[in-house]
PDB file of C-alpha atoms in Angstrom:
ATOM      1  CA  MET A   1     130.863  39.104 -69.627  1.00 43.00           C
ATOM      2  CA  ARG A   2     127.581  37.777 -70.619  1.00 39.00           C
ATOM      3  CA  LYS A   3     124.597  40.479 -69.910  1.00 35.00           C
ATOM      4  CA  GLY A   4     121.481  39.590 -68.046  1.00 32.00           C
ATOM      5  CA  ILE A   5     118.039  41.091 -68.779  1.00 28.00           C
ATOM      6  CA  ALA A   6     116.486  44.169 -67.463  1.00 29.00           C
ATOM      7  CA  ILE A   7     116.215  44.054 -63.747  1.00 29.00           C
ATOM      8  CA  SER A   8     113.352  44.810 -61.179  1.00 31.00           C
ATOM      9  CA  ALA A   9     113.539  44.751 -57.423  1.00 31.00           C
ATOM     10  CA  ALA A  10     111.673  44.978 -54.144  1.00 32.00           C
ATOM     11  CA  ALA A  11     108.660  45.013 -51.950  1.00 32.00           C
ATOM     12  CA  LEU A  12     107.573  46.475 -48.506  1.00 32.00           C
ATOM     13  CA  ALA A  13     106.391  44.089 -45.844  1.00 33.00           C
ATOM     14  CA  MET A  14     106.340  41.344 -48.147  1.00 35.00           C
ATOM     15  CA  THR A  15     105.726  37.508 -48.298  1.00 31.00           C
ATOM     16  CA  ALA A  16     108.537  36.281 -50.385  1.00 34.00           C
ATOM     17  CA  THR A  17     108.112  33.741 -53.263  1.00 33.00           C
ATOM     18  CA  ALA A  18     111.132  33.133 -55.297  1.00 34.00           C
ATOM     19  CA  ALA A  19     111.889  31.273 -58.642  1.00 33.00           C
ATOM     20  CA  VAL A  20     115.057  31.190 -60.750  1.00 33.00           C
ATOM     21  CA  ALA A  21     114.568  32.259 -64.283  1.00 32.00           C
ATOM     22  CA  ALA A  22     110.770  32.697 -63.685  1.00 33.00           C
ATOM     23  CA  PRO A  23     108.628  35.551 -65.290  1.00 34.00           C
ATOM     24  CA  PRO A  24     107.405  38.058 -62.746  1.00 36.00           C
ATOM     25  CA  ALA A  25     104.212  37.333 -60.830  1.00 37.00           C
ATOM     26  CA  THR A  26     101.099  39.083 -61.539  1.00 37.00           C
ATOM     27  CA  ALA A  27      99.002  40.575 -58.874  1.00 37.00           C
ATOM     28  CA  SER A  28      96.601  42.765 -60.737  1.00 37.00           C
ATOM     29  CA  ALA A  29      93.629  41.530 -58.631  1.00 37.00           C
ATOM     30  CA  ALA A  30      95.033  42.900 -55.507  1.00 38.00           C
ATOM     31  CA  TYR A  31      94.842  46.709 -56.873  1.00 42.00           C
ATOM     32  CA  PHE A  32      92.265  48.657 -55.147  1.00 50.00           C
ATOM     33  CA  THR A  33      92.034  51.524 -57.803  1.00 65.00           C
ATOM     34  CA  ARG A  34      93.925  52.743 -60.733  1.00 70.00           C
ATOM     35  CA  GLY A  35      96.770  55.135 -60.325  1.00 74.00           C
ATOM     36  CA  PRO A  36      96.038  58.927 -60.139  1.00 82.00           C
ATOM     37  CA  ASN A  37      97.775  61.497 -62.517  1.00 83.00           C
ATOM     38  CA  GLY A  38     100.416  63.803 -61.049  1.00 83.00           C
ATOM     39  CA  VAL A  39     102.413  61.066 -59.399  1.00 84.00           C
ATOM     40  CA  THR A  40     105.986  62.369 -59.126  1.00 84.00           C
ATOM     41  CA  ILE A  41     109.172  60.911 -57.493  1.00 82.00           C
ATOM     42  CA  GLU A  42     112.314  62.109 -56.502  1.00 82.00           C
ATOM     43  CA  LEU A  43     115.651  61.056 -55.017  1.00 80.00           C
ATOM     44  CA  ALA A  44     116.289  62.741 -51.650  1.00 85.00           C
ATOM     45  CA  THR A  45     119.354  60.992 -51.035  1.00 87.00           C
ATOM     46  CA  VAL A  46     121.421  58.242 -52.671  1.00 87.00           C
ATOM     47  CA  ASN A  47     124.206  56.315 -50.883  1.00 90.00           C
ATOM     48  CA  GLY A  48     126.157  53.202 -51.375  1.00 93.00           C
ATOM     49  CA  SER A  49     129.191  51.608 -53.253  1.00 93.00           C
ATOM     50  CA  GLY A  50     126.436  50.134 -55.706  1.00 89.00           C
ATOM     51  CA  CYS A  51     124.961  53.427 -56.745  1.00 85.00           C
ATOM     52  CA  PRO A  52     127.755  56.263 -56.773  1.00 85.00           C
ATOM     53  CA  LEU A  53     126.524  59.769 -57.270  1.00 83.00           C
ATOM     54  CA  GLY A  54     124.919  60.349 -60.393  1.00 80.00           C
ATOM     55  CA  THR A  55     124.268  56.804 -61.124  1.00 79.00           C
ATOM     56  CA  ALA A  56     120.651  56.183 -60.039  1.00 78.00           C
ATOM     57  CA  ALA A  57     117.679  57.851 -61.387  1.00 77.00           C
ATOM     58  CA  VAL A  58     113.621  57.186 -61.039  1.00 80.00           C
ATOM     59  CA  ALA A  59     110.738  57.251 -63.507  1.00 81.00           C
ATOM     60  CA  VAL A  60     106.990  56.713 -63.014  1.00 79.00           C
ATOM     61  CA  SER A  61     105.126  54.543 -65.702  1.00 82.00           C
ATOM     62  CA  GLU A  62     102.644  55.984 -67.808  1.00 83.00           C
ATOM     63  CA  ASP A  63      99.892  53.975 -66.231  1.00 81.00           C
ATOM     64  CA  LYS A  64     100.957  55.068 -62.623  1.00 80.00           C
ATOM     65  CA  GLU A  65     100.951  51.437 -61.717  1.00 82.00           C
ATOM     66  CA  ALA A  66     104.748  51.243 -61.085  1.00 84.00           C
ATOM     67  CA  PHE A  67     108.075  53.209 -60.907  1.00 80.00           C
ATOM     68  CA  THR A  68     111.592  52.228 -61.895  1.00 79.00           C
ATOM     69  CA  VAL A  69     114.889  52.910 -60.440  1.00 77.00           C
ATOM     70  CA  THR A  70     117.797  52.715 -62.781  1.00 76.00           C
ATOM     71  CA  TYR A  71     121.149  52.081 -62.074  1.00 76.00           C
ATOM     72  CA  SER A  72     124.448  52.159 -64.199  1.00 79.00           C
ATOM     73  CA  ASN A  73     126.900  50.139 -61.928  1.00 83.00           C
ATOM     74  CA  TYR A  74     125.863  47.532 -59.637  1.00 85.00           C
ATOM     75  CA  MET A  75     127.891  44.240 -59.589  1.00 89.00           C
ATOM     76  CA  VAL A  76     130.041  42.182 -57.197  1.00 94.00           C
ATOM     77  CA  GLN A  77     132.746  39.722 -57.691  1.00 96.00           C
ATOM     78  CA  VAL A  78     135.391  37.602 -55.544  1.00 97.00           C
ATOM     79  CA  GLY A  79     138.571  35.685 -56.692  1.00 96.00           C
ATOM     80  CA  GLY A  80     141.086  36.244 -59.333  1.00 96.00           C
ATOM     81  CA  ASN A  81     142.404  39.705 -59.137  1.00 95.00           C
ATOM     82  CA  SER A  82     139.192  41.200 -57.680  1.00 95.00           C
ATOM     83  CA  ASN A  83     139.748  43.718 -54.838  1.00 95.00           C
ATOM     84  CA  SER A  84     138.918  42.667 -51.224  1.00 93.00           C
ATOM     85  CA  THR A  85     135.910  44.936 -51.120  1.00 94.00           C
ATOM     86  CA  ASP A  86     134.373  43.885 -54.506  1.00 96.00           C
ATOM     87  CA  PHE A  87     132.446  40.953 -52.708  1.00 97.00           C
ATOM     88  CA  ARG A  88     129.787  43.151 -51.499  1.00 97.00           C
ATOM     89  CA  LYS A  89     127.940  46.256 -52.776  1.00 95.00           C
ATOM     90  CA  ASN A  90     124.959  48.106 -51.483  1.00 94.00           C
ATOM     91  CA  CYS A  91     122.570  51.009 -52.293  1.00 90.00           C
ATOM     92  CA  GLN A  92     120.433  53.062 -50.132  1.00 90.00           C
ATOM     93  CA  LEU A  93     117.664  55.279 -51.798  1.00 86.00           C
ATOM     94  CA  ASN A  94     115.518  57.786 -49.686  1.00 88.00           C
ATOM     95  CA  MET A  95     112.712  58.951 -52.008  1.00 85.00           C
ATOM     96  CA  LYS A  96     109.877  61.518 -51.929  1.00 87.00           C
ATOM     97  CA  VAL A  97     106.908  60.041 -53.657  1.00 86.00           C
ATOM     98  CA  HIS A  98     104.352  62.879 -54.384  1.00 87.00           C
ATOM     99  CA  VAL A  99     100.824  61.816 -54.945  1.00 86.00           C
ATOM    100  CA  PRO A 100      97.664  63.653 -55.425  1.00 86.00           C
ATOM    101  CA  GLN A 101      95.424  64.568 -52.542  1.00 87.00           C
ATOM    102  CA  GLY A 102      92.825  61.844 -51.912  1.00 89.00           C
ATOM    103  CA  PHE A 103      95.255  58.963 -52.677  1.00 91.00           C
ATOM    104  CA  THR A 104      97.574  56.838 -50.900  1.00 89.00           C
ATOM    105  CA  TYR A 105     100.026  53.759 -51.927  1.00 86.00           C
ATOM    106  CA  ALA A 106     101.593  50.587 -50.777  1.00 85.00           C
ATOM    107  CA  ILE A 107     104.258  48.564 -52.633  1.00 83.00           C
ATOM    108  CA  LEU A 108     102.678  45.498 -53.995  1.00 82.00           C
ATOM    109  CA  SER A 109     105.247  43.315 -55.714  1.00 80.00           C
ATOM    110  CA  ALA A 110     108.620  43.555 -57.142  1.00 77.00           C
ATOM    111  CA  ASP A 111     110.792  41.371 -59.536  1.00 75.00           C
ATOM    112  CA  TYR A 112     114.332  40.853 -59.512  1.00 74.00           C
ATOM    113  CA  ARG A 113     116.422  39.853 -62.486  1.00 77.00           C
ATOM    114  CA  GLY A 114     120.290  39.860 -63.122  1.00 81.00           C
ATOM    115  CA  PHE A 115     123.089  37.562 -64.304  1.00 89.00           C
ATOM    116  CA  ALA A 116     125.472  35.348 -62.291  1.00 94.00           C
ATOM    117  CA  SER A 117     128.592  33.414 -63.051  1.00 96.00           C
ATOM    118  CA  LEU A 118     129.408  31.401 -59.759  1.00 98.00           C
ATOM    119  CA  GLU A 119     132.303  28.930 -59.715  1.00 98.00           C
ATOM    120  CA  PRO A 120     131.725  25.504 -57.926  1.00 98.00           C
ATOM    121  CA  GLY A 121     131.627  26.183 -54.181  1.00 97.00           C
ATOM    122  CA  ALA A 122     130.831  29.853 -54.538  1.00 98.00           C
ATOM    123  CA  THR A 123     127.419  31.397 -53.427  1.00 98.00           C
ATOM    124  CA  GLY A 124     125.618  34.679 -54.391  1.00 97.00           C
ATOM    125  CA  LEU A 125     123.264  36.825 -52.294  1.00 96.00           C
ATOM    126  CA  GLU A 126     120.523  39.390 -53.153  1.00 91.00           C
ATOM    127  CA  LYS A 127     118.754  41.215 -50.341  1.00 88.00           C
ATOM    128  CA  ALA A 128     116.558  44.055 -49.643  1.00 82.00           C
ATOM    129  CA  SER A 129     114.490  46.061 -47.099  1.00 83.00           C
ATOM    130  CA  TYR A 130     111.953  48.756 -47.589  1.00 82.00           C
ATOM    131  CA  TYR A 131     110.018  51.052 -45.177  1.00 86.00           C
ATOM    132  CA  PHE A 132     108.253  54.511 -44.932  1.00 88.00           C
ATOM    133  CA  GLN A 133     110.251  57.016 -42.770  1.00 88.00           C
ATOM    134  CA  GLY A 134     108.941  56.915 -39.301  1.00 88.00           C
ATOM    135  CA  MET A 135     107.087  53.714 -39.386  1.00 87.00           C
ATOM    136  CA  PRO A 136     108.126  50.712 -37.645  1.00 86.00           C
ATOM    137  CA  GLN A 137     107.055  48.205 -40.449  1.00 84.00           C
ATOM    138  CA  THR A 138     109.970  46.930 -42.477  1.00 82.00           C
ATOM    139  CA  GLY A 139     109.821  44.625 -45.341  1.00 79.00           C
ATOM    140  CA  ARG A 140     112.636  42.323 -46.047  1.00 81.00           C
ATOM    141  CA  ALA A 141     113.506  39.610 -48.523  1.00 84.00           C
ATOM    142  CA  GLU A 142     116.643  37.748 -49.530  1.00 89.00           C
ATOM    143  CA  HIS A 143     117.530  35.265 -52.426  1.00 93.00           C
ATOM    144  CA  GLY A 144     120.498  33.012 -52.849  1.00 95.00           C
ATOM    145  CA  LEU A 145     122.356  31.192 -55.612  1.00 97.00           C
ATOM    146  CA  LYS A 146     124.905  28.375 -55.506  1.00 97.00           C
ATOM    147  CA  GLY A 147     127.512  27.566 -57.801  1.00 94.00           C
ATOM    148  CA  GLU A 148     128.429  26.084 -60.516  1.00 96.00           C
ATOM    149  CA  TYR A 149     126.018  28.616 -61.830  1.00 97.00           C
ATOM    150  CA  ALA A 150     126.227  30.642 -65.277  1.00 96.00           C
ATOM    151  CA  ASP A 151     122.962  32.086 -66.395  1.00 92.00           C
ATOM    152  CA  ASN A 152     120.319  34.892 -65.883  1.00 87.00           C
ATOM    153  CA  TRP A 153     118.510  34.794 -62.494  1.00 86.00           C
ATOM    154  CA  ALA A 154     115.136  35.924 -61.533  1.00 80.00           C
ATOM    155  CA  PHE A 155     113.262  36.254 -58.359  1.00 79.00           C
ATOM    156  CA  THR A 156     109.742  37.552 -57.652  1.00 75.00           C
ATOM    157  CA  ASP A 157     108.275  38.727 -54.349  1.00 75.00           C
ATOM    158  CA  VAL A 158     104.598  39.230 -53.775  1.00 75.00           C
ATOM    159  CA  ASN A 159     102.979  41.098 -50.808  1.00 70.00           C
ATOM    160  CA  GLU A 160      99.843  39.541 -49.555  1.00 69.00           C
ATOM    161  CA  VAL A 161      96.834  41.886 -49.900  1.00 63.00           C
ATOM    162  CA  ALA A 162      96.228  41.776 -46.024  1.00 60.00           C
ATOM    163  CA  GLN A 163      99.874  42.824 -45.308  1.00 66.00           C
ATOM    164  CA  LEU A 164      99.927  45.701 -47.490  1.00 77.00           C
ATOM    165  CA  VAL A 165     101.456  48.620 -45.758  1.00 84.00           C
ATOM    166  CA  TYR A 166     100.153  52.123 -46.885  1.00 86.00           C
ATOM    167  CA  LYS A 167     101.495  55.570 -46.407  1.00 89.00           C
ATOM    168  CA  PRO A 168      99.258  57.379 -43.825  1.00 89.00           C
ATOM    169  CA  CYS A 169      96.695  59.505 -45.647  1.00 90.00           C
ATOM    170  CA  GLY A 170      97.809  63.306 -45.811  1.00 85.00           C
ATOM    171  CA  GLU A 171     101.284  62.608 -44.285  1.00 86.00           C
ATOM    172  CA  GLU A 172     104.462  63.162 -46.091  1.00 86.00           C
ATOM    173  CA  ARG A 173     106.876  60.308 -45.500  1.00 89.00           C
ATOM    174  CA  ASN A 174     109.709  59.304 -47.547  1.00 90.00           C
ATOM    175  CA  PHE A 175     109.987  55.857 -48.975  1.00 88.00           C
ATOM    176  CA  ASN A 176     113.397  54.070 -48.116  1.00 88.00           C
ATOM    177  CA  ILE A 177     114.977  51.277 -50.265  1.00 84.00           C
ATOM    178  CA  ASN A 178     118.013  49.338 -49.141  1.00 87.00           C
ATOM    179  CA  THR A 179     119.450  46.704 -51.266  1.00 87.00           C
ATOM    180  CA  GLU A 180     122.734  44.578 -51.076  1.00 92.00           C
ATOM    181  CA  LEU A 181     124.534  42.151 -53.512  1.00 94.00           C
ATOM    182  CA  ARG A 182     127.074  39.746 -52.258  1.00 97.00           C
ATOM    183  CA  VAL A 183     129.266  36.944 -53.509  1.00 98.00           C
ATOM    184  CA  ASN A 184     131.201  34.535 -51.395  1.00 97.00           C
ATOM    185  CA  LYS A 185     134.059  32.073 -52.888  1.00 96.00           C
ATOM    186  CA  GLY A 186     133.282  29.690 -50.455  1.00 97.00           C
ATOM    187  CA  THR A 187     135.287  26.486 -51.407  1.00 97.00           C
ATOM    188  CA  SER A 188     135.655  27.502 -55.093  1.00 97.00           C
ATOM    189  CA  ASP A 189     139.103  28.032 -56.613  1.00 97.00           C
ATOM    190  CA  PRO A 190     140.473  31.360 -55.413  1.00 95.00           C
ATOM    191  CA  ALA A 191     142.230  32.071 -58.699  1.00 97.00           C
ATOM    192  CA  LYS A 192     138.888  32.190 -60.564  1.00 97.00           C
ATOM    193  CA  VAL A 193     136.346  34.889 -60.738  1.00 97.00           C
ATOM    194  CA  SER A 194     132.621  34.469 -59.376  1.00 97.00           C
ATOM    195  CA  MET A 195     130.420  37.336 -59.931  1.00 96.00           C
ATOM    196  CA  MET A 196     126.620  38.355 -59.523  1.00 93.00           C
ATOM    197  CA  ALA A 197     125.043  41.611 -61.118  1.00 87.00           C
ATOM    198  CA  MET A 198     121.693  43.193 -61.317  1.00 75.00           C
ATOM    199  CA  ASP A 199     122.113  43.915 -64.908  1.00 56.00           C
ATOM    200  CA  SER A 200     120.711  44.465 -68.441  1.00 41.00           C
ATOM    201  CA  THR A 201     121.345  44.562 -72.069  1.00 37.00           C
ATOM    202  CA  ASP A 202     121.824  48.260 -72.244  1.00 41.00           C
ATOM    203  CA  THR A 203     124.274  48.364 -69.251  1.00 44.00           C
ATOM    204  CA  SER A 204     121.791  49.839 -66.838  1.00 55.00           C
ATOM    205  CA  ILE A 205     119.831  48.231 -63.932  1.00 58.00           C
ATOM    206  CA  LYS A 206     116.220  48.678 -63.750  1.00 68.00           C
ATOM    207  CA  THR A 207     114.366  48.095 -60.496  1.00 73.00           C
ATOM    208  CA  THR A 208     110.615  48.269 -60.905  1.00 79.00           C
ATOM    209  CA  TYR A 209     108.503  48.760 -57.770  1.00 82.00           C
ATOM    210  CA  HIS A 210     104.574  48.050 -58.450  1.00 86.00           C
ATOM    211  CA  PHE A 211     102.226  50.053 -56.603  1.00 86.00           C
ATOM    212  CA  ALA A 212      98.981  49.282 -55.016  1.00 86.00           C
ATOM    213  CA  TRP A 213      96.835  52.459 -54.887  1.00 89.00           C
ATOM    214  CA  LYS A 214      93.794  53.116 -52.373  1.00 88.00           C
ATOM    215  CA  ARG A 215      91.617  56.379 -52.053  1.00 90.00           C
ATOM    216  CA  CYS A 216      91.821  58.154 -48.589  1.00 89.00           C
ATOM    217  CA  PRO A 217      88.717  58.403 -46.530  1.00 85.00           C
TER     218      PRO A 217
END
């Protein structure tokens, strides 16, 4: 199976703009301040068929402008000898993002990349939702592919500055990320396999979330 390039995913309360095989959008003008030192992230809970226990980890970039969730197994397929449950996988992450006093953050943008091999008549879908625990605002985005398709795919979601949802200053609220991959055989030959993956050349899946930082009053 051909491998795709490293993966990035997701944004909170976002206005989605998607492009296939396009580079990530830049939104540096929307940052209010540089990220502070001392940011740490820990996974509170991890659930889902796309991220079995021990297959997901998080890391903060050196410049504090992004964090990456790395997976080691996230692929769906249908047709051929595929199991009946292989057409859909999901991953739900509940994360504790610790930031120094005096700062708060929102999720500014996200870049999705992967690889798909879809037979004529088959379709693939990537979808996600993101929210702070206890807050009603939920960001959602989804992107589809249609067969015949056999190539890397790339989608970019950018949140408008006016729609940024910040974690309330001085409050501890976990950040929740829910993602899903799905492939449907549609009218394709049921004997042939169609697949879609968040994939990379080093057999891991990296989902990068770009921060927007702001100083608290």
